[in-house]
């Protein structure tokens, strides 16, 4: 094993653990999106809503970059053939979902997932699949619940990669990435259900 994969995994996880959607609104607006938002999610959408357009755009670019850069640079330097590359793909998503800087808590890892899949270029099919399925379940066959839409989308992205002849490491990485996002959304659903029952 080339230990440089471990380096990129560590960098990706640490970068993913930086929750820009939480920090930027605090810096520019003095607000905590976890307390203001209904879902308590330190995500890009809430950065737009409670931090404003400028804060939201900066958050979006930062979230995309922290997923894109480790994957893109590792792919260029070491290639995508080793299964360890799957860990590099999953690391930024895992960092965002379970941040080391926030006691294992984090966001739902949607924007960073887009960044990771964009970083696979010139392998483009997983990224295109994510875009298409999000548009499909947002516009053509709309799923009103954002949580359900994300769950269905990432489940479909994971399944679709079995039919696109991706390299084994990329396929494994997409499955890991999708699994983390689905698991994180399920955890959030359970936590919100417990809170609602406790409030009754």
mmCIF file of C-alpha atoms in Angstrom:
data_model
loop_
_atom_site.group_PDB
_atom_site.id
_atom_site.type_symbol
_atom_site.label_atom_id
_atom_site.label_comp_id
_atom_site.label_asym_id
_atom_site.label_seq_id
_atom_site.Cartn_x
_atom_site.Cartn_y
_atom_site.Cartn_z
ATOM 1 C CA UNK A 1 0.000 0.000 0.000
ATOM 2 C CA UNK A 2 1.173 3.506 -0.829
ATOM 3 C CA UNK A 3 1.036 5.465 2.428
ATOM 4 C CA UNK A 4 0.219 8.614 0.506
ATOM 5 C CA UNK A 5 -3.359 7.353 0.306
ATOM 6 C CA UNK A 6 -3.458 7.513 4.108
ATOM 7 C CA UNK A 7 -2.201 11.088 3.914
ATOM 8 C CA UNK A 8 -4.987 12.091 1.539
ATOM 9 C CA UNK A 9 -7.560 10.302 3.684
ATOM 10 C CA UNK A 10 -6.387 12.205 6.748
ATOM 11 C CA UNK A 11 -6.383 15.519 4.889
ATOM 12 C CA UNK A 12 -9.818 14.783 3.461
ATOM 13 C CA UNK A 13 -11.283 13.877 6.833
ATOM 14 C CA UNK A 14 -9.848 16.961 8.538
ATOM 15 C CA UNK A 15 -11.011 19.209 5.697
ATOM 16 C CA UNK A 16 -14.435 17.601 5.803
ATOM 17 C CA UNK A 17 -14.603 18.201 9.548
ATOM 18 C CA UNK A 18 -14.466 21.961 9.001
ATOM 19 C CA UNK A 19 -18.149 22.926 9.002
ATOM 20 C CA UNK A 20 -18.142 26.102 6.931
ATOM 21 C CA UNK A 21 -21.934 26.354 7.061
ATOM 22 C CA UNK A 22 -21.622 26.714 10.812
ATOM 23 C CA UNK A 23 -18.591 28.989 10.986
ATOM 24 C CA UNK A 24 -19.280 31.497 8.194
ATOM 25 C CA UNK A 25 -22.722 32.593 9.492
ATOM 26 C CA UNK A 26 -21.147 33.034 12.933
ATOM 27 C CA UNK A 27 -18.361 35.176 11.478
ATOM 28 C CA UNK A 28 -20.448 37.333 9.137
ATOM 29 C CA UNK A 29 -23.833 37.435 10.875
ATOM 30 C CA UNK A 30 -23.159 36.341 14.442
ATOM 31 C CA UNK A 31 -25.746 33.550 14.213
ATOM 32 C CA UNK A 32 -25.708 29.816 14.930
ATOM 33 C CA UNK A 33 -27.618 28.046 12.161
ATOM 34 C CA UNK A 34 -28.086 24.971 14.359
ATOM 35 C CA UNK A 35 -30.200 26.959 16.789
ATOM 36 C CA UNK A 36 -32.117 29.020 14.247
ATOM 37 C CA UNK A 37 -32.992 26.309 11.735
ATOM 38 C CA UNK A 38 -35.767 23.773 12.175
ATOM 39 C CA UNK A 39 -33.553 20.800 11.396
ATOM 40 C CA UNK A 40 -30.485 22.051 13.279
ATOM 41 C CA UNK A 41 -28.299 21.076 10.336
ATOM 42 C CA UNK A 42 -25.023 22.957 9.739
ATOM 43 C CA UNK A 43 -25.511 22.708 5.992
ATOM 44 C CA UNK A 44 -25.249 24.926 2.936
ATOM 45 C CA UNK A 45 -28.998 25.550 2.654
ATOM 46 C CA UNK A 46 -29.155 26.955 6.170
ATOM 47 C CA UNK A 47 -26.089 29.098 5.479
ATOM 48 C CA UNK A 48 -28.008 30.733 2.617
ATOM 49 C CA UNK A 49 -31.175 31.172 4.691
ATOM 50 C CA UNK A 50 -29.614 32.543 7.871
ATOM 51 C CA UNK A 51 -26.315 33.941 6.600
ATOM 52 C CA UNK A 52 -27.479 35.583 3.384
ATOM 53 C CA UNK A 53 -26.575 35.067 -0.261
ATOM 54 C CA UNK A 54 -22.910 36.054 0.060
ATOM 55 C CA UNK A 55 -22.385 33.794 3.047
ATOM 56 C CA UNK A 56 -24.250 30.997 1.303
ATOM 57 C CA UNK A 57 -22.163 31.215 -1.860
ATOM 58 C CA UNK A 58 -18.922 31.251 0.131
ATOM 59 C CA UNK A 59 -20.141 28.237 2.100
ATOM 60 C CA UNK A 60 -21.114 26.357 -1.047
ATOM 61 C CA UNK A 61 -17.743 26.973 -2.700
ATOM 62 C CA UNK A 62 -15.873 25.933 0.457
ATOM 63 C CA UNK A 63 -17.939 22.770 0.883
ATOM 64 C CA UNK A 64 -17.392 21.794 -2.735
ATOM 65 C CA UNK A 65 -13.667 22.526 -2.490
ATOM 66 C CA UNK A 66 -13.070 20.442 0.628
ATOM 67 C CA UNK A 67 -14.494 17.440 -1.183
ATOM 68 C CA UNK A 68 -12.996 18.186 -4.578
ATOM 69 C CA UNK A 69 -9.369 18.959 -3.758
ATOM 70 C CA UNK A 70 -8.243 15.830 -1.836
ATOM 71 C CA UNK A 71 -9.914 13.530 -4.360
ATOM 72 C CA UNK A 72 -8.720 15.403 -7.437
ATOM 73 C CA UNK A 73 -5.132 15.757 -6.217
ATOM 74 C CA UNK A 74 -4.920 12.140 -5.083
ATOM 75 C CA UNK A 75 -6.355 10.932 -8.372
ATOM 76 C CA UNK A 76 -3.786 12.939 -10.299
ATOM 77 C CA UNK A 77 -0.821 11.903 -8.159
ATOM 78 C CA UNK A 78 -1.615 8.287 -7.306
ATOM 79 C CA UNK A 79 -4.382 7.267 -9.680
ATOM 80 C CA UNK A 80 -7.757 5.690 -8.978
ATOM 81 C CA UNK A 81 -6.857 2.012 -9.315
ATOM 82 C CA UNK A 82 -6.128 1.176 -5.680
ATOM 83 C CA UNK A 83 -9.096 0.380 -3.436
ATOM 84 C CA UNK A 84 -7.529 2.773 -0.937
ATOM 85 C CA UNK A 85 -8.749 5.515 -3.252
ATOM 86 C CA UNK A 86 -12.275 4.647 -2.123
ATOM 87 C CA UNK A 87 -11.234 5.724 1.367
ATOM 88 C CA UNK A 88 -9.982 9.026 -0.014
ATOM 89 C CA UNK A 89 -13.405 9.575 -1.586
ATOM 90 C CA UNK A 90 -15.261 8.730 1.611
ATOM 91 C CA UNK A 91 -13.031 10.714 3.989
ATOM 92 C CA UNK A 92 -14.335 14.281 3.354
ATOM 93 C CA UNK A 93 -17.929 13.046 3.559
ATOM 94 C CA UNK A 94 -17.249 11.176 6.800
ATOM 95 C CA UNK A 95 -15.507 14.248 8.198
ATOM 96 C CA UNK A 96 -18.485 16.475 7.452
ATOM 97 C CA UNK A 97 -20.998 13.971 8.822
ATOM 98 C CA UNK A 98 -18.946 13.132 11.933
ATOM 99 C CA UNK A 99 -16.677 16.100 12.541
ATOM 100 C CA UNK A 100 -13.666 15.593 14.781
ATOM 101 C CA UNK A 101 -13.877 19.286 15.685
ATOM 102 C CA UNK A 102 -17.493 19.010 16.891
ATOM 103 C CA UNK A 103 -17.428 15.844 19.004
ATOM 104 C CA UNK A 104 -18.470 13.570 16.173
ATOM 105 C CA UNK A 105 -21.445 15.657 15.154
ATOM 106 C CA UNK A 106 -21.827 17.291 11.771
ATOM 107 C CA UNK A 107 -24.010 17.934 8.769
ATOM 108 C CA UNK A 108 -25.747 15.794 6.189
ATOM 109 C CA UNK A 109 -22.823 15.967 3.733
ATOM 110 C CA UNK A 110 -24.670 16.748 0.516
ATOM 111 C CA UNK A 111 -22.592 19.624 -0.880
ATOM 112 C CA UNK A 112 -19.292 17.961 0.004
ATOM 113 C CA UNK A 113 -20.482 14.824 -1.806
ATOM 114 C CA UNK A 114 -20.951 16.857 -4.973
ATOM 115 C CA UNK A 115 -17.389 18.111 -4.524
ATOM 116 C CA UNK A 116 -15.995 14.603 -4.082
ATOM 117 C CA UNK A 117 -17.688 13.298 -7.224
ATOM 118 C CA UNK A 118 -16.605 16.356 -9.211
ATOM 119 C CA UNK A 119 -13.040 15.599 -8.102
ATOM 120 C CA UNK A 120 -13.159 12.302 -9.994
ATOM 121 C CA UNK A 121 -12.876 14.121 -13.336
ATOM 122 C CA UNK A 122 -12.332 12.863 -16.030
ATOM 123 C CA UNK A 123 -14.489 10.090 -14.538
ATOM 124 C CA UNK A 124 -17.737 12.018 -14.718
ATOM 125 C CA UNK A 125 -20.632 9.539 -14.589
ATOM 126 C CA UNK A 126 -21.072 9.440 -10.770
ATOM 127 C CA UNK A 127 -21.245 13.252 -10.622
ATOM 128 C CA UNK A 128 -23.700 13.404 -13.524
ATOM 129 C CA UNK A 129 -25.802 10.692 -11.866
ATOM 130 C CA UNK A 130 -26.024 12.705 -8.652
ATOM 131 C CA UNK A 131 -27.084 15.826 -10.560
ATOM 132 C CA UNK A 132 -29.652 13.944 -12.657
ATOM 133 C CA UNK A 133 -31.254 12.133 -9.735
ATOM 134 C CA UNK A 134 -31.479 15.336 -7.683
ATOM 135 C CA UNK A 135 -33.150 17.106 -10.611
ATOM 136 C CA UNK A 136 -35.413 14.112 -11.228
ATOM 137 C CA UNK A 137 -36.715 13.991 -7.677
ATOM 138 C CA UNK A 138 -36.851 17.786 -7.383
ATOM 139 C CA UNK A 139 -38.546 18.712 -10.673
ATOM 140 C CA UNK A 140 -39.837 15.723 -12.656
ATOM 141 C CA UNK A 141 -40.967 13.375 -9.883
ATOM 142 C CA UNK A 142 -40.865 15.841 -6.989
ATOM 143 C CA UNK A 143 -40.356 14.509 -3.492
ATOM 144 C CA UNK A 144 -41.402 17.316 -1.161
ATOM 145 C CA UNK A 145 -39.456 16.215 1.879
ATOM 146 C CA UNK A 146 -35.839 17.287 1.455
ATOM 147 C CA UNK A 147 -34.725 14.418 3.680
ATOM 148 C CA UNK A 148 -36.591 11.779 1.686
ATOM 149 C CA UNK A 149 -35.407 13.314 -1.577
ATOM 150 C CA UNK A 150 -31.789 13.062 -0.446
ATOM 151 C CA UNK A 151 -32.238 9.498 0.802
ATOM 152 C CA UNK A 152 -33.769 8.356 -2.486
ATOM 153 C CA UNK A 153 -31.227 10.277 -4.559
ATOM 154 C CA UNK A 154 -28.133 8.861 -2.894
ATOM 155 C CA UNK A 155 -29.598 5.357 -2.848
ATOM 156 C CA UNK A 156 -30.171 5.628 -6.601
ATOM 157 C CA UNK A 157 -26.673 7.012 -7.191
ATOM 158 C CA UNK A 158 -25.136 4.085 -5.344
ATOM 159 C CA UNK A 159 -27.193 1.548 -7.281
ATOM 160 C CA UNK A 160 -26.646 3.231 -10.644
ATOM 161 C CA UNK A 161 -22.869 2.842 -10.398
ATOM 162 C CA UNK A 162 -23.269 -0.921 -10.758
ATOM 163 C CA UNK A 163 -24.454 -0.309 -14.314
ATOM 164 C CA UNK A 164 -21.884 2.244 -15.480
ATOM 165 C CA UNK A 165 -18.701 0.128 -15.476
ATOM 166 C CA UNK A 166 -16.815 2.392 -13.085
ATOM 167 C CA UNK A 167 -13.355 1.352 -11.803
ATOM 168 C CA UNK A 168 -13.735 -0.859 -8.683
ATOM 169 C CA UNK A 169 -12.221 1.778 -6.391
ATOM 170 C CA UNK A 170 -14.583 4.466 -7.689
ATOM 171 C CA UNK A 171 -17.594 2.158 -7.356
ATOM 172 C CA UNK A 172 -16.590 1.308 -3.793
ATOM 173 C CA UNK A 173 -16.053 4.986 -2.994
ATOM 174 C CA UNK A 174 -19.473 5.943 -4.334
ATOM 175 C CA UNK A 175 -21.091 3.186 -2.272
ATOM 176 C CA UNK A 176 -19.257 4.325 0.874
ATOM 177 C CA UNK A 177 -20.127 7.955 0.229
ATOM 178 C CA UNK A 178 -23.789 7.167 -0.442
ATOM 179 C CA UNK A 179 -23.955 4.911 2.594
ATOM 180 C CA UNK A 180 -22.625 7.642 4.880
ATOM 181 C CA UNK A 181 -25.146 10.183 3.590
ATOM 182 C CA UNK A 182 -28.080 7.760 3.876
ATOM 183 C CA UNK A 183 -26.993 6.691 7.370
ATOM 184 C CA UNK A 184 -26.589 10.305 8.480
ATOM 185 C CA UNK A 185 -30.076 11.204 7.241
ATOM 186 C CA UNK A 186 -31.535 8.188 9.047
ATOM 187 C CA UNK A 187 -29.813 9.201 12.283
ATOM 188 C CA UNK A 188 -31.181 12.738 11.978
ATOM 189 C CA UNK A 189 -34.684 11.376 11.398
ATOM 190 C CA UNK A 190 -34.498 9.197 14.512
ATOM 191 C CA UNK A 191 -33.155 12.061 16.639
ATOM 192 C CA UNK A 192 -35.911 14.416 15.503
ATOM 193 C CA UNK A 193 -38.557 11.754 16.191
ATOM 194 C CA UNK A 194 -37.252 11.282 19.743
ATOM 195 C CA UNK A 195 -37.263 15.043 20.317
ATOM 196 C CA UNK A 196 -40.847 15.331 19.076
ATOM 197 C CA UNK A 197 -41.989 12.517 21.386
ATOM 198 C CA UNK A 198 -40.190 14.102 24.333
ATOM 199 C CA UNK A 199 -41.913 17.418 23.645
ATOM 200 C CA UNK A 200 -45.413 15.872 23.658
#
